[in-house]
Short mmCIF file of C-alpha atoms in Angstrom, two decimals:
data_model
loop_
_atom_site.label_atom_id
_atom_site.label_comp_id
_atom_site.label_asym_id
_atom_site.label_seq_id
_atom_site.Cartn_x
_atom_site.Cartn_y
_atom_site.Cartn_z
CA UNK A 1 -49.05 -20.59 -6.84
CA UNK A 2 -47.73 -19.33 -10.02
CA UNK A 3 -46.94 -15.93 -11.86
CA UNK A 4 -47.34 -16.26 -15.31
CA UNK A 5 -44.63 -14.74 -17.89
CA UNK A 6 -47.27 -11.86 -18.96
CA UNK A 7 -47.77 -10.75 -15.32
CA UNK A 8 -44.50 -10.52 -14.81
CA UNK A 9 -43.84 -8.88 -17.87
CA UNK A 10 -46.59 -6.51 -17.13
CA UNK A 11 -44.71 -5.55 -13.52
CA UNK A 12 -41.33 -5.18 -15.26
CA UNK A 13 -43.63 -2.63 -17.80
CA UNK A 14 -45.00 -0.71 -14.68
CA UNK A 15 -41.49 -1.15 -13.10
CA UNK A 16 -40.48 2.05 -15.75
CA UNK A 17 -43.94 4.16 -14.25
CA UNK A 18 -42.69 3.63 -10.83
CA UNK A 19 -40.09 1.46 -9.38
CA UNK A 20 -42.27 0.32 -6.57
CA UNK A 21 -45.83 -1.21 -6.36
CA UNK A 22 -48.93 -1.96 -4.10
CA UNK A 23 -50.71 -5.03 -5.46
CA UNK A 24 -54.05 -5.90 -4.71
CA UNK A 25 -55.61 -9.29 -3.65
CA UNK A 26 -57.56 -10.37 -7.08
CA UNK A 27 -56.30 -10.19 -10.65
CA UNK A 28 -55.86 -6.17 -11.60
CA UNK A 29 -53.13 -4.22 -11.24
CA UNK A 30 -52.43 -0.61 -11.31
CA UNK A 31 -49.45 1.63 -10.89
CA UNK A 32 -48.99 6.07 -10.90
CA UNK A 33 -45.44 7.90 -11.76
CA UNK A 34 -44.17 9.74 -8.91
CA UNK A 35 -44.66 12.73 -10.43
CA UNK A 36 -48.46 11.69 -10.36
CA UNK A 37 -48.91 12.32 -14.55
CA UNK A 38 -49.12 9.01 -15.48
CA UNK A 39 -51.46 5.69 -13.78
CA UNK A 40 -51.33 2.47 -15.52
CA UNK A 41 -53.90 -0.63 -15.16
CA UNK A 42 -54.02 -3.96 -16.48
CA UNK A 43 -56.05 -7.27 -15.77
CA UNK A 44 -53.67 -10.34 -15.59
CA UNK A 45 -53.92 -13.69 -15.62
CA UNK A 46 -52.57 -14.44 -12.04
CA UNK A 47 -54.84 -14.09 -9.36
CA UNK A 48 -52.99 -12.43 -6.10
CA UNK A 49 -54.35 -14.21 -2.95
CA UNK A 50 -54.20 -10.79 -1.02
CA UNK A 51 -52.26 -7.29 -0.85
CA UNK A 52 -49.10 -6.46 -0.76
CA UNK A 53 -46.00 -4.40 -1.76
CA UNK A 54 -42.76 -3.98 -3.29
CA UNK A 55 -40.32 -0.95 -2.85
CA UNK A 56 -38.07 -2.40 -6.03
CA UNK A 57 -39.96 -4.22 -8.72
CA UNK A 58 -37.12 -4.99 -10.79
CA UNK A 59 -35.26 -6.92 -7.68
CA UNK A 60 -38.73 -8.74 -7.12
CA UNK A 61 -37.93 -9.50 -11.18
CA UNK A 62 -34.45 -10.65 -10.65
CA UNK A 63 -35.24 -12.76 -7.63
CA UNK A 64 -37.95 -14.28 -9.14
CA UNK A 65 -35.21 -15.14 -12.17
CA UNK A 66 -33.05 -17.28 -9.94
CA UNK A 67 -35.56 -20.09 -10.38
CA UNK A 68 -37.20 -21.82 -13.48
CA UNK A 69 -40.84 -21.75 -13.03
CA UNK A 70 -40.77 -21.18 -9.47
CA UNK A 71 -43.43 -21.56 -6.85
CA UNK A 72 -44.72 -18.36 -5.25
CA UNK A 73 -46.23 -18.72 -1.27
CA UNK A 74 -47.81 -14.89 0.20
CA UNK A 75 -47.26 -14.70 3.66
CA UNK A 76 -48.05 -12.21 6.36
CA UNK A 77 -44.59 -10.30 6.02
CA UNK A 78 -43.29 -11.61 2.83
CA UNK A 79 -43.33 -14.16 -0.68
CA UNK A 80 -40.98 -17.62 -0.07
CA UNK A 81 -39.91 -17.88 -3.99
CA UNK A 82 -38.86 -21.16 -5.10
CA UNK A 83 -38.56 -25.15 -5.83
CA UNK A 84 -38.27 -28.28 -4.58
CA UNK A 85 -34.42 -27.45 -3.78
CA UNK A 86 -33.91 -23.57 -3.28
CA UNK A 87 -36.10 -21.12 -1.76
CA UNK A 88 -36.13 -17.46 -0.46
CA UNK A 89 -38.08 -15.33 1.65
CA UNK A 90 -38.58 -11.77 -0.56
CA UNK A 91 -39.82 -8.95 2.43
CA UNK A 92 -42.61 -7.02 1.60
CA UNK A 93 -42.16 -2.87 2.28
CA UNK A 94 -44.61 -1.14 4.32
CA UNK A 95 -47.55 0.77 1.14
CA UNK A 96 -46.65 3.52 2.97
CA UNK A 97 -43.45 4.15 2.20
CA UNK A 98 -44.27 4.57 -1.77
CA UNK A 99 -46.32 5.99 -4.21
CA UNK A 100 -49.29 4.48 -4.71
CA UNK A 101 -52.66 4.85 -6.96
CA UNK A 102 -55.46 6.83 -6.44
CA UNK A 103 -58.58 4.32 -5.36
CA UNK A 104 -60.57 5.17 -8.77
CA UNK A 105 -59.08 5.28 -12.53
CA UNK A 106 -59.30 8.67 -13.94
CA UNK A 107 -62.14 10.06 -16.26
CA UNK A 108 -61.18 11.23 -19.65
CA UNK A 109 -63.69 14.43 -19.43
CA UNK A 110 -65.71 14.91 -22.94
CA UNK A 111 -62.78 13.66 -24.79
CA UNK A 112 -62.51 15.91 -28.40
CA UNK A 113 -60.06 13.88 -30.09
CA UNK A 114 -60.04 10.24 -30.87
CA UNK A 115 -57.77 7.73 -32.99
CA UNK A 116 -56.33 4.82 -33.19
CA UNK A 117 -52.51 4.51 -32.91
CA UNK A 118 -51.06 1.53 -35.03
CA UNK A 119 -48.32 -0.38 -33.01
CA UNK A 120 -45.91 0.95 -36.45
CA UNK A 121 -46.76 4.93 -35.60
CA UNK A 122 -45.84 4.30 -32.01
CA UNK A 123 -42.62 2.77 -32.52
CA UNK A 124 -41.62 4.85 -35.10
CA UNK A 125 -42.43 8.26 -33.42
CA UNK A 126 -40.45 6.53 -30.63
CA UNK A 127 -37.81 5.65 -32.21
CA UNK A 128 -37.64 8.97 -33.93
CA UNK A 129 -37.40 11.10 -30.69
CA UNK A 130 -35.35 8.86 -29.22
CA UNK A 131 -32.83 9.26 -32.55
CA UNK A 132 -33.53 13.17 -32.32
CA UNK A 133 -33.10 13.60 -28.66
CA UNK A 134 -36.65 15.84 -28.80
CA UNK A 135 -38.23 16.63 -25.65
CA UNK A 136 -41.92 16.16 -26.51
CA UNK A 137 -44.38 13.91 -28.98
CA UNK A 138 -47.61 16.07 -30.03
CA UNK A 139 -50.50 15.08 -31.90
CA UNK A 140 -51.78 17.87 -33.82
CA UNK A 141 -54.57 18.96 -36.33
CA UNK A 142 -54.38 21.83 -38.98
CA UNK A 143 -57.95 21.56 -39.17
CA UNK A 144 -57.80 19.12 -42.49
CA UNK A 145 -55.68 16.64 -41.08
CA UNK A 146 -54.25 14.98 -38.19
CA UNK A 147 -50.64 14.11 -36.93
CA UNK A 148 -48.44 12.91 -34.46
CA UNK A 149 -44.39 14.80 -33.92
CA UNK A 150 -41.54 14.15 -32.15
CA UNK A 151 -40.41 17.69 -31.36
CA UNK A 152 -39.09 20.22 -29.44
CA UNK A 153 -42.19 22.93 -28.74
CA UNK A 154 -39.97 25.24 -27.48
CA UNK A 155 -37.64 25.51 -30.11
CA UNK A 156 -38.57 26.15 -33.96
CA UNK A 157 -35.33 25.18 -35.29
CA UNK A 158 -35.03 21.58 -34.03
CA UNK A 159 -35.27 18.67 -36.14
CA UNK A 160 -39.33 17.51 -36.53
CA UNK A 161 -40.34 13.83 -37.31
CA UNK A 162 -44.04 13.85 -38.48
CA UNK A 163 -46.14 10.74 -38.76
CA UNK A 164 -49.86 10.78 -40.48
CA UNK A 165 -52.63 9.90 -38.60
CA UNK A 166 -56.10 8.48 -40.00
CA UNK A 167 -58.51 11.32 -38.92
CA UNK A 168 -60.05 14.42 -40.67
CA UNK A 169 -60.79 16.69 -37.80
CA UNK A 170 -62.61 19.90 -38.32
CA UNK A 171 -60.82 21.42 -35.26
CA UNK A 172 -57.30 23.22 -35.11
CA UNK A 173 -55.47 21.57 -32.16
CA UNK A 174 -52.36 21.04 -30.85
CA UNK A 175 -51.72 18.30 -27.58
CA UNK A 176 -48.20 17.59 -26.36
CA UNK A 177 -46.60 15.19 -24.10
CA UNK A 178 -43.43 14.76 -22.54
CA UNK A 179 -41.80 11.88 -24.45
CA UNK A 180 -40.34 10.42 -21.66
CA UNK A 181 -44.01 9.59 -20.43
CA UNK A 182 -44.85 7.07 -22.93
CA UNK A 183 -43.96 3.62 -20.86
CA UNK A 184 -46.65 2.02 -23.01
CA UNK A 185 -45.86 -1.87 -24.43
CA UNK A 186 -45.69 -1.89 -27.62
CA UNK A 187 -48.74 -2.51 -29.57
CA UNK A 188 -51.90 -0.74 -31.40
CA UNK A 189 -54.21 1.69 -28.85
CA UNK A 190 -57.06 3.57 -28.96
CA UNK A 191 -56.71 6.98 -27.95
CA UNK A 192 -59.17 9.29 -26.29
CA UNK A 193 -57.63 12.99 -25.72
CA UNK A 194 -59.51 15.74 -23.53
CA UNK A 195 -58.43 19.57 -23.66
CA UNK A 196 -59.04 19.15 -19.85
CA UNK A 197 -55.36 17.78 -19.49
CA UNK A 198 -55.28 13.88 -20.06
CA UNK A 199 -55.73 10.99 -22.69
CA UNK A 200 -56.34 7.46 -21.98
CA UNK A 201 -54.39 4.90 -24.07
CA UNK A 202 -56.43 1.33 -24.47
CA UNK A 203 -55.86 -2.06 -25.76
CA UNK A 204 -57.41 -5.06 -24.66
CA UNK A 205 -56.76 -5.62 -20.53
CA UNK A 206 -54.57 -2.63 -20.66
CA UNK A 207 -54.86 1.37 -20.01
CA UNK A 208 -52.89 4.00 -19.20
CA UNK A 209 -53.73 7.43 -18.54
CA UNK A 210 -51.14 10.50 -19.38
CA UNK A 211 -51.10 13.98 -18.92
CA UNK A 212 -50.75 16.65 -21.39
CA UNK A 213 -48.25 19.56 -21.27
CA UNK A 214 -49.48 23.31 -20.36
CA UNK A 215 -48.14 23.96 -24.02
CA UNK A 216 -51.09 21.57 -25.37
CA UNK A 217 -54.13 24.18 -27.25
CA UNK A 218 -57.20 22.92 -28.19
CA UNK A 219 -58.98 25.23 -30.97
CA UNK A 220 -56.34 27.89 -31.48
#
């Protein structure tokens, strides 16, 4: 069988959530972050003929590279990768030995805050915090209007990049994630934020789910 270029894109994507992955027979996949705060999912293409894992995506990746449009073959124990001329056996690790997902997605509880975050926001409060070196992206209303920082919430005296969002909440709020936590790909998502602790990012086939910071207020 084949992977197609977007599935593989999509593991090299979830290969910066966690650098290992179960994958399930049938044509979803899903990855957590060690640390638990962040789970990914996204329908693909390629259909997986049954489960299995891999303890370092980004070798499966570079493996996979050593052939143009190569043939993929599940066995028991492990994936023979290749053509007509080279091949190579890539051994699957024991799910056991990594981090894996949670059986069911996670509910966005009653969810008071919800936008829609243009690819050109994204990248730029990215690039921003990135340029900065700030710890933490918020999105944040006065009560009049809505925005989204790259900051530092811990310190008042460190440089702020502030991006309007389209919104007119009637609710003071103030939600904050680590910056390092946004793996998403690049593009437009709807957001859905709960004072209970997590927001849900979604476009098209793709979600992810991040949690908020203990710093995060909602109607202060």
């Amino acid at each position: 069988m084949k992977i197609n270029k977007e599935t593989l894109n999509t593991l090299k994507n979830f290969s910066d959530i966690n650098m290992s992955v179960e994958v399930k027979a049938g044509n979803t996949l899903r990855t957590v972050s060690v640390q638990k705060n962040i789970l990914a999912q996204a329908e693909v293409e390629t259909t997986f003929p049954q489960d299995f894992a891999i303890y370092e995506v980004n070798r499966f990746l570079g493996a996979a590279s050593l052939f143009d449009d190569p043939e993929f073959t599940f066995g028991e124990k492990s994936v023979k990768i290749g053509n007509n001329k080279y091949s190579l056996d890539y051994v699957y690790c024991d799910p056991h030995m990594i981090v894996t997902p949670p059986e069911n997605n996670i509910t966005v509880p009653d969810p008071e805050v919800r936008f829609t975050l243009t690819q050109e926001n994204l990248s730029q409060v990215l690039k921003a915090g990135n340029v900065l070196g700030t710890p933490e992206i918020s999105v944040e209303s006065t009560g009049s209007e809505m925005v989204m920082k790259a900051m530092d919430v811990n310190n008042d005296s460190s440089d702020t990049f502030t991006v309007n969002l389209d919104g007119t909440p009637d609710t003071k709020f103030r939600f904050v994630f680590k910056i390092e936590n946004f793996k998403m790909v690049s593009g437009e998502y709807d957001v859905e934020i709960s004072s209970k602790g997590i927001a849900r990012f979604s476009r098209n086939k793709l979600q992810y789910w991040i949690a908020t910071e203990s710093s995060s207020n909602y109607g202060g």
